[in-house]
N, C-alpha and C. Protein backbone atom coordinates (compact mmCIF):
# COMPACT_ATOMS: atom_id res chain seq x y z
N MET A 1 22.30 68.46 -103.69
CA MET A 1 21.41 68.34 -102.57
C MET A 1 22.20 67.89 -101.34
N LYS A 2 21.90 68.47 -100.20
CA LYS A 2 22.58 68.16 -98.94
C LYS A 2 22.06 66.83 -98.40
N PRO A 3 22.94 65.93 -97.95
CA PRO A 3 22.48 64.65 -97.40
C PRO A 3 21.70 64.87 -96.10
N SER A 4 20.70 64.03 -95.87
CA SER A 4 19.86 64.14 -94.69
C SER A 4 20.49 63.40 -93.52
N ALA A 5 20.38 63.98 -92.34
CA ALA A 5 20.87 63.34 -91.12
C ALA A 5 19.74 62.57 -90.42
N GLN A 6 18.62 62.42 -91.09
CA GLN A 6 17.48 61.74 -90.49
C GLN A 6 17.58 60.23 -90.68
N THR A 7 17.06 59.52 -89.71
CA THR A 7 16.98 58.07 -89.76
C THR A 7 15.56 57.66 -89.45
N ALA A 8 15.00 56.77 -90.24
CA ALA A 8 13.63 56.30 -89.99
C ALA A 8 13.62 55.36 -88.78
N ILE A 9 12.73 55.63 -87.85
CA ILE A 9 12.54 54.78 -86.67
C ILE A 9 11.04 54.54 -86.55
N PRO A 10 10.61 53.28 -86.57
CA PRO A 10 9.17 53.02 -86.49
C PRO A 10 8.60 53.43 -85.14
N CYS A 11 7.37 53.92 -85.18
CA CYS A 11 6.64 54.23 -83.96
C CYS A 11 5.15 54.07 -84.25
N LEU A 12 4.38 54.04 -83.20
CA LEU A 12 2.93 53.93 -83.31
C LEU A 12 2.34 55.08 -82.53
N LEU A 13 1.52 55.89 -83.17
CA LEU A 13 0.86 57.01 -82.48
C LEU A 13 -0.37 56.48 -81.77
N MET A 14 -0.45 56.74 -80.47
CA MET A 14 -1.58 56.24 -79.68
C MET A 14 -2.08 57.33 -78.75
N ARG A 15 -3.36 57.20 -78.39
CA ARG A 15 -3.98 58.12 -77.45
C ARG A 15 -4.52 57.32 -76.27
N GLY A 16 -4.32 57.87 -75.09
CA GLY A 16 -4.89 57.31 -73.87
C GLY A 16 -5.45 58.46 -73.06
N GLY A 17 -6.76 58.49 -72.87
CA GLY A 17 -7.39 59.59 -72.14
C GLY A 17 -7.10 60.92 -72.81
N THR A 18 -6.57 61.87 -72.04
CA THR A 18 -6.29 63.21 -72.58
C THR A 18 -4.89 63.32 -73.17
N SER A 19 -4.13 62.24 -73.15
CA SER A 19 -2.75 62.28 -73.62
C SER A 19 -2.59 61.47 -74.90
N LYS A 20 -1.63 61.89 -75.71
CA LYS A 20 -1.31 61.12 -76.91
C LYS A 20 0.16 61.30 -77.23
N GLY A 21 0.68 60.35 -77.99
CA GLY A 21 2.07 60.46 -78.37
C GLY A 21 2.56 59.22 -79.08
N PRO A 22 3.80 59.28 -79.54
CA PRO A 22 4.38 58.12 -80.22
C PRO A 22 4.87 57.08 -79.20
N PHE A 23 4.72 55.83 -79.58
CA PHE A 23 5.25 54.71 -78.80
C PHE A 23 6.33 54.05 -79.63
N PHE A 24 7.48 53.83 -79.01
CA PHE A 24 8.63 53.24 -79.67
C PHE A 24 8.97 51.91 -79.02
N ASN A 25 9.47 50.98 -79.82
CA ASN A 25 10.07 49.76 -79.30
C ASN A 25 11.48 50.14 -78.86
N GLU A 26 11.82 49.82 -77.63
CA GLU A 26 13.13 50.20 -77.09
C GLU A 26 14.27 49.71 -77.99
N ALA A 27 14.09 48.56 -78.62
CA ALA A 27 15.13 47.98 -79.48
C ALA A 27 15.40 48.84 -80.72
N ASP A 28 14.44 49.69 -81.10
CA ASP A 28 14.60 50.55 -82.27
C ASP A 28 15.30 51.87 -81.95
N LEU A 29 15.47 52.16 -80.66
CA LEU A 29 16.10 53.41 -80.23
C LEU A 29 17.56 53.17 -79.85
N PRO A 30 18.38 54.22 -79.89
CA PRO A 30 19.77 54.05 -79.46
C PRO A 30 19.85 53.60 -78.00
N ALA A 31 20.77 52.70 -77.69
CA ALA A 31 20.96 52.23 -76.32
C ALA A 31 21.59 53.32 -75.44
N ASP A 32 22.37 54.21 -76.04
CA ASP A 32 22.99 55.32 -75.33
C ASP A 32 21.90 56.33 -74.96
N ILE A 33 21.69 56.55 -73.65
CA ILE A 33 20.57 57.38 -73.18
C ILE A 33 20.63 58.81 -73.71
N PRO A 34 21.76 59.53 -73.64
CA PRO A 34 21.78 60.89 -74.19
C PRO A 34 21.44 60.92 -75.69
N LEU A 35 21.90 59.94 -76.44
CA LEU A 35 21.57 59.89 -77.87
C LEU A 35 20.09 59.54 -78.05
N ARG A 36 19.57 58.62 -77.25
CA ARG A 36 18.14 58.29 -77.30
C ARG A 36 17.30 59.54 -77.04
N ASP A 37 17.69 60.32 -76.04
CA ASP A 37 16.94 61.54 -75.72
C ASP A 37 16.97 62.53 -76.88
N LYS A 38 18.10 62.65 -77.56
CA LYS A 38 18.18 63.53 -78.73
C LYS A 38 17.23 63.06 -79.83
N VAL A 39 17.14 61.75 -80.00
CA VAL A 39 16.22 61.19 -81.00
C VAL A 39 14.77 61.52 -80.63
N LEU A 40 14.42 61.35 -79.35
CA LEU A 40 13.05 61.65 -78.91
C LEU A 40 12.73 63.13 -79.08
N LEU A 41 13.67 63.99 -78.72
CA LEU A 41 13.46 65.44 -78.90
C LEU A 41 13.23 65.77 -80.37
N ALA A 42 14.03 65.19 -81.25
CA ALA A 42 13.88 65.44 -82.68
C ALA A 42 12.55 64.90 -83.19
N ALA A 43 12.15 63.74 -82.70
CA ALA A 43 10.88 63.14 -83.15
C ALA A 43 9.69 64.03 -82.80
N LEU A 44 9.74 64.67 -81.64
CA LEU A 44 8.63 65.52 -81.24
C LEU A 44 8.79 66.97 -81.69
N GLY A 45 9.96 67.34 -82.17
CA GLY A 45 10.16 68.71 -82.64
C GLY A 45 10.57 69.68 -81.55
N SER A 46 11.12 69.19 -80.47
CA SER A 46 11.57 70.05 -79.38
C SER A 46 13.07 70.32 -79.52
N PRO A 47 13.58 71.44 -79.06
CA PRO A 47 12.84 72.52 -78.43
C PRO A 47 12.30 73.54 -79.44
N ASP A 48 11.03 73.63 -79.53
CA ASP A 48 10.32 74.62 -80.34
C ASP A 48 8.91 74.67 -79.77
N LYS A 49 8.50 75.81 -79.26
CA LYS A 49 7.21 75.87 -78.57
C LYS A 49 6.05 75.43 -79.45
N ARG A 50 6.23 75.47 -80.77
CA ARG A 50 5.17 74.99 -81.68
C ARG A 50 5.40 73.55 -82.13
N GLN A 51 6.59 73.02 -81.89
CA GLN A 51 6.97 71.67 -82.30
C GLN A 51 6.57 71.40 -83.76
N ILE A 52 6.79 72.40 -84.58
CA ILE A 52 6.32 72.37 -85.96
C ILE A 52 6.99 71.31 -86.82
N ASP A 53 8.21 70.89 -86.45
CA ASP A 53 8.94 69.89 -87.25
C ASP A 53 8.87 68.50 -86.64
N GLY A 54 7.90 68.25 -85.77
CA GLY A 54 7.84 66.94 -85.14
C GLY A 54 6.43 66.48 -84.85
N LEU A 55 6.33 65.40 -84.08
CA LEU A 55 5.05 64.80 -83.74
C LEU A 55 4.41 65.39 -82.50
N GLY A 56 5.12 66.27 -81.80
CA GLY A 56 4.58 66.89 -80.60
C GLY A 56 3.44 67.84 -80.96
N GLY A 57 2.58 68.08 -79.98
CA GLY A 57 1.41 68.91 -80.21
C GLY A 57 1.46 70.28 -79.57
N ALA A 58 2.67 70.78 -79.26
CA ALA A 58 2.87 72.13 -78.73
C ALA A 58 2.26 72.33 -77.35
N HIS A 59 2.06 71.25 -76.61
CA HIS A 59 1.51 71.31 -75.26
C HIS A 59 2.05 70.11 -74.49
N PRO A 60 2.29 70.26 -73.18
CA PRO A 60 2.79 69.11 -72.42
C PRO A 60 1.91 67.86 -72.50
N LEU A 61 0.59 68.03 -72.66
CA LEU A 61 -0.29 66.86 -72.77
C LEU A 61 -0.06 66.08 -74.06
N THR A 62 0.52 66.73 -75.04
CA THR A 62 0.77 66.06 -76.33
C THR A 62 2.26 66.04 -76.66
N SER A 63 3.08 66.07 -75.62
CA SER A 63 4.54 65.98 -75.77
C SER A 63 5.06 64.85 -74.89
N LYS A 64 4.45 63.69 -75.08
CA LYS A 64 4.76 62.52 -74.28
C LYS A 64 5.14 61.37 -75.19
N VAL A 65 5.98 60.49 -74.65
CA VAL A 65 6.47 59.34 -75.42
C VAL A 65 6.35 58.09 -74.55
N GLY A 66 5.97 57.00 -75.18
CA GLY A 66 6.00 55.69 -74.53
C GLY A 66 7.09 54.84 -75.16
N ILE A 67 7.86 54.17 -74.33
CA ILE A 67 8.90 53.25 -74.82
C ILE A 67 8.59 51.88 -74.21
N VAL A 68 8.47 50.88 -75.07
CA VAL A 68 8.11 49.55 -74.60
C VAL A 68 9.17 48.53 -75.00
N ARG A 69 9.21 47.45 -74.24
CA ARG A 69 10.07 46.31 -74.58
C ARG A 69 9.41 45.06 -74.00
N LYS A 70 9.73 43.94 -74.58
CA LYS A 70 9.24 42.67 -74.07
C LYS A 70 9.83 42.46 -72.68
N SER A 71 8.98 42.13 -71.73
CA SER A 71 9.43 41.97 -70.35
C SER A 71 10.13 40.62 -70.15
N SER A 72 11.11 40.63 -69.26
CA SER A 72 11.78 39.38 -68.87
C SER A 72 11.16 38.79 -67.60
N VAL A 73 10.15 39.47 -67.07
CA VAL A 73 9.47 39.01 -65.85
C VAL A 73 8.37 38.02 -66.24
N PRO A 74 8.38 36.82 -65.67
CA PRO A 74 7.33 35.85 -66.00
C PRO A 74 5.94 36.41 -65.71
N GLY A 75 5.03 36.23 -66.65
CA GLY A 75 3.66 36.69 -66.50
C GLY A 75 3.44 38.15 -66.86
N VAL A 76 4.49 38.86 -67.24
CA VAL A 76 4.39 40.26 -67.63
C VAL A 76 4.76 40.37 -69.10
N ALA A 77 3.86 40.95 -69.89
CA ALA A 77 4.08 41.02 -71.35
C ALA A 77 5.06 42.12 -71.74
N LEU A 78 4.87 43.32 -71.20
CA LEU A 78 5.67 44.47 -71.63
C LEU A 78 6.20 45.26 -70.44
N ASP A 79 7.38 45.82 -70.61
CA ASP A 79 7.89 46.86 -69.71
C ASP A 79 7.63 48.19 -70.41
N PHE A 80 7.21 49.19 -69.64
CA PHE A 80 6.84 50.49 -70.19
C PHE A 80 7.67 51.57 -69.53
N LEU A 81 8.23 52.45 -70.34
CA LEU A 81 8.95 53.63 -69.83
C LEU A 81 8.28 54.86 -70.42
N PHE A 82 7.88 55.76 -69.55
CA PHE A 82 7.25 57.01 -69.97
C PHE A 82 8.29 58.11 -70.04
N ALA A 83 8.20 58.95 -71.04
CA ALA A 83 9.10 60.10 -71.17
C ALA A 83 8.26 61.36 -71.40
N GLN A 84 8.49 62.37 -70.58
CA GLN A 84 7.80 63.66 -70.71
C GLN A 84 8.76 64.66 -71.33
N LEU A 85 8.33 65.27 -72.41
CA LEU A 85 9.10 66.32 -73.06
C LEU A 85 8.33 67.62 -72.94
N GLN A 86 9.03 68.73 -72.96
CA GLN A 86 8.41 70.05 -72.95
C GLN A 86 8.62 70.65 -74.33
N PRO A 87 7.59 71.27 -74.89
CA PRO A 87 7.73 71.81 -76.25
C PRO A 87 8.91 72.75 -76.43
N ASP A 88 9.17 73.61 -75.45
CA ASP A 88 10.19 74.65 -75.64
C ASP A 88 11.50 74.37 -74.91
N LYS A 89 11.71 73.13 -74.46
CA LYS A 89 12.93 72.78 -73.74
C LYS A 89 13.59 71.57 -74.40
N ASP A 90 14.86 71.38 -74.09
CA ASP A 90 15.59 70.24 -74.67
C ASP A 90 15.86 69.16 -73.62
N THR A 91 14.86 68.89 -72.78
CA THR A 91 15.00 67.89 -71.74
C THR A 91 14.00 66.75 -71.95
N VAL A 92 14.41 65.57 -71.52
CA VAL A 92 13.55 64.39 -71.54
C VAL A 92 13.53 63.85 -70.11
N ASP A 93 12.35 63.82 -69.50
CA ASP A 93 12.22 63.39 -68.11
C ASP A 93 11.53 62.03 -68.06
N THR A 94 12.24 61.02 -67.58
CA THR A 94 11.65 59.68 -67.46
C THR A 94 11.34 59.32 -66.00
N THR A 95 11.37 60.32 -65.10
CA THR A 95 11.06 60.02 -63.69
C THR A 95 9.56 59.98 -63.41
N PRO A 96 8.71 60.77 -64.08
CA PRO A 96 7.28 60.66 -63.79
C PRO A 96 6.67 59.47 -64.54
N ASN A 97 5.39 59.28 -64.32
CA ASN A 97 4.64 58.30 -65.10
C ASN A 97 3.36 58.98 -65.57
N CYS A 98 2.67 58.36 -66.48
CA CYS A 98 1.42 58.92 -67.00
C CYS A 98 0.45 57.77 -67.19
N GLY A 99 -0.58 57.75 -66.36
CA GLY A 99 -1.58 56.69 -66.45
C GLY A 99 -2.29 56.65 -67.78
N ASN A 100 -2.52 57.83 -68.37
CA ASN A 100 -3.19 57.87 -69.67
C ASN A 100 -2.34 57.21 -70.75
N MET A 101 -1.05 57.50 -70.77
CA MET A 101 -0.17 56.88 -71.77
C MET A 101 -0.02 55.39 -71.48
N LEU A 102 0.04 55.03 -70.22
CA LEU A 102 0.14 53.62 -69.86
C LEU A 102 -1.11 52.86 -70.31
N ALA A 103 -2.27 53.51 -70.21
CA ALA A 103 -3.52 52.87 -70.62
C ALA A 103 -3.65 52.73 -72.13
N ALA A 104 -2.91 53.55 -72.87
CA ALA A 104 -3.01 53.49 -74.34
C ALA A 104 -2.52 52.14 -74.81
């Protein structure tokens, strides 16, 4: 049997409004951004327009990720980073935000 290159990383599937996706603790993801993005792409099954091997839902509304960490700002519980993935592309965009995912 061929050894697996998969690594278990905990996540929580959540829905906010019309959006849903996995939420990861930043500490559980690679600190190296390009490697982190590869992990997120693999988790959602991108690039594959059906995302058949991942948690993505084959649509931009269901190809979103939340990354959280404990905030160092007094009075703030969590820092949130939103990541938008496209089902058929190998890109991870963290420049936009998503109120629905933030509300989850």
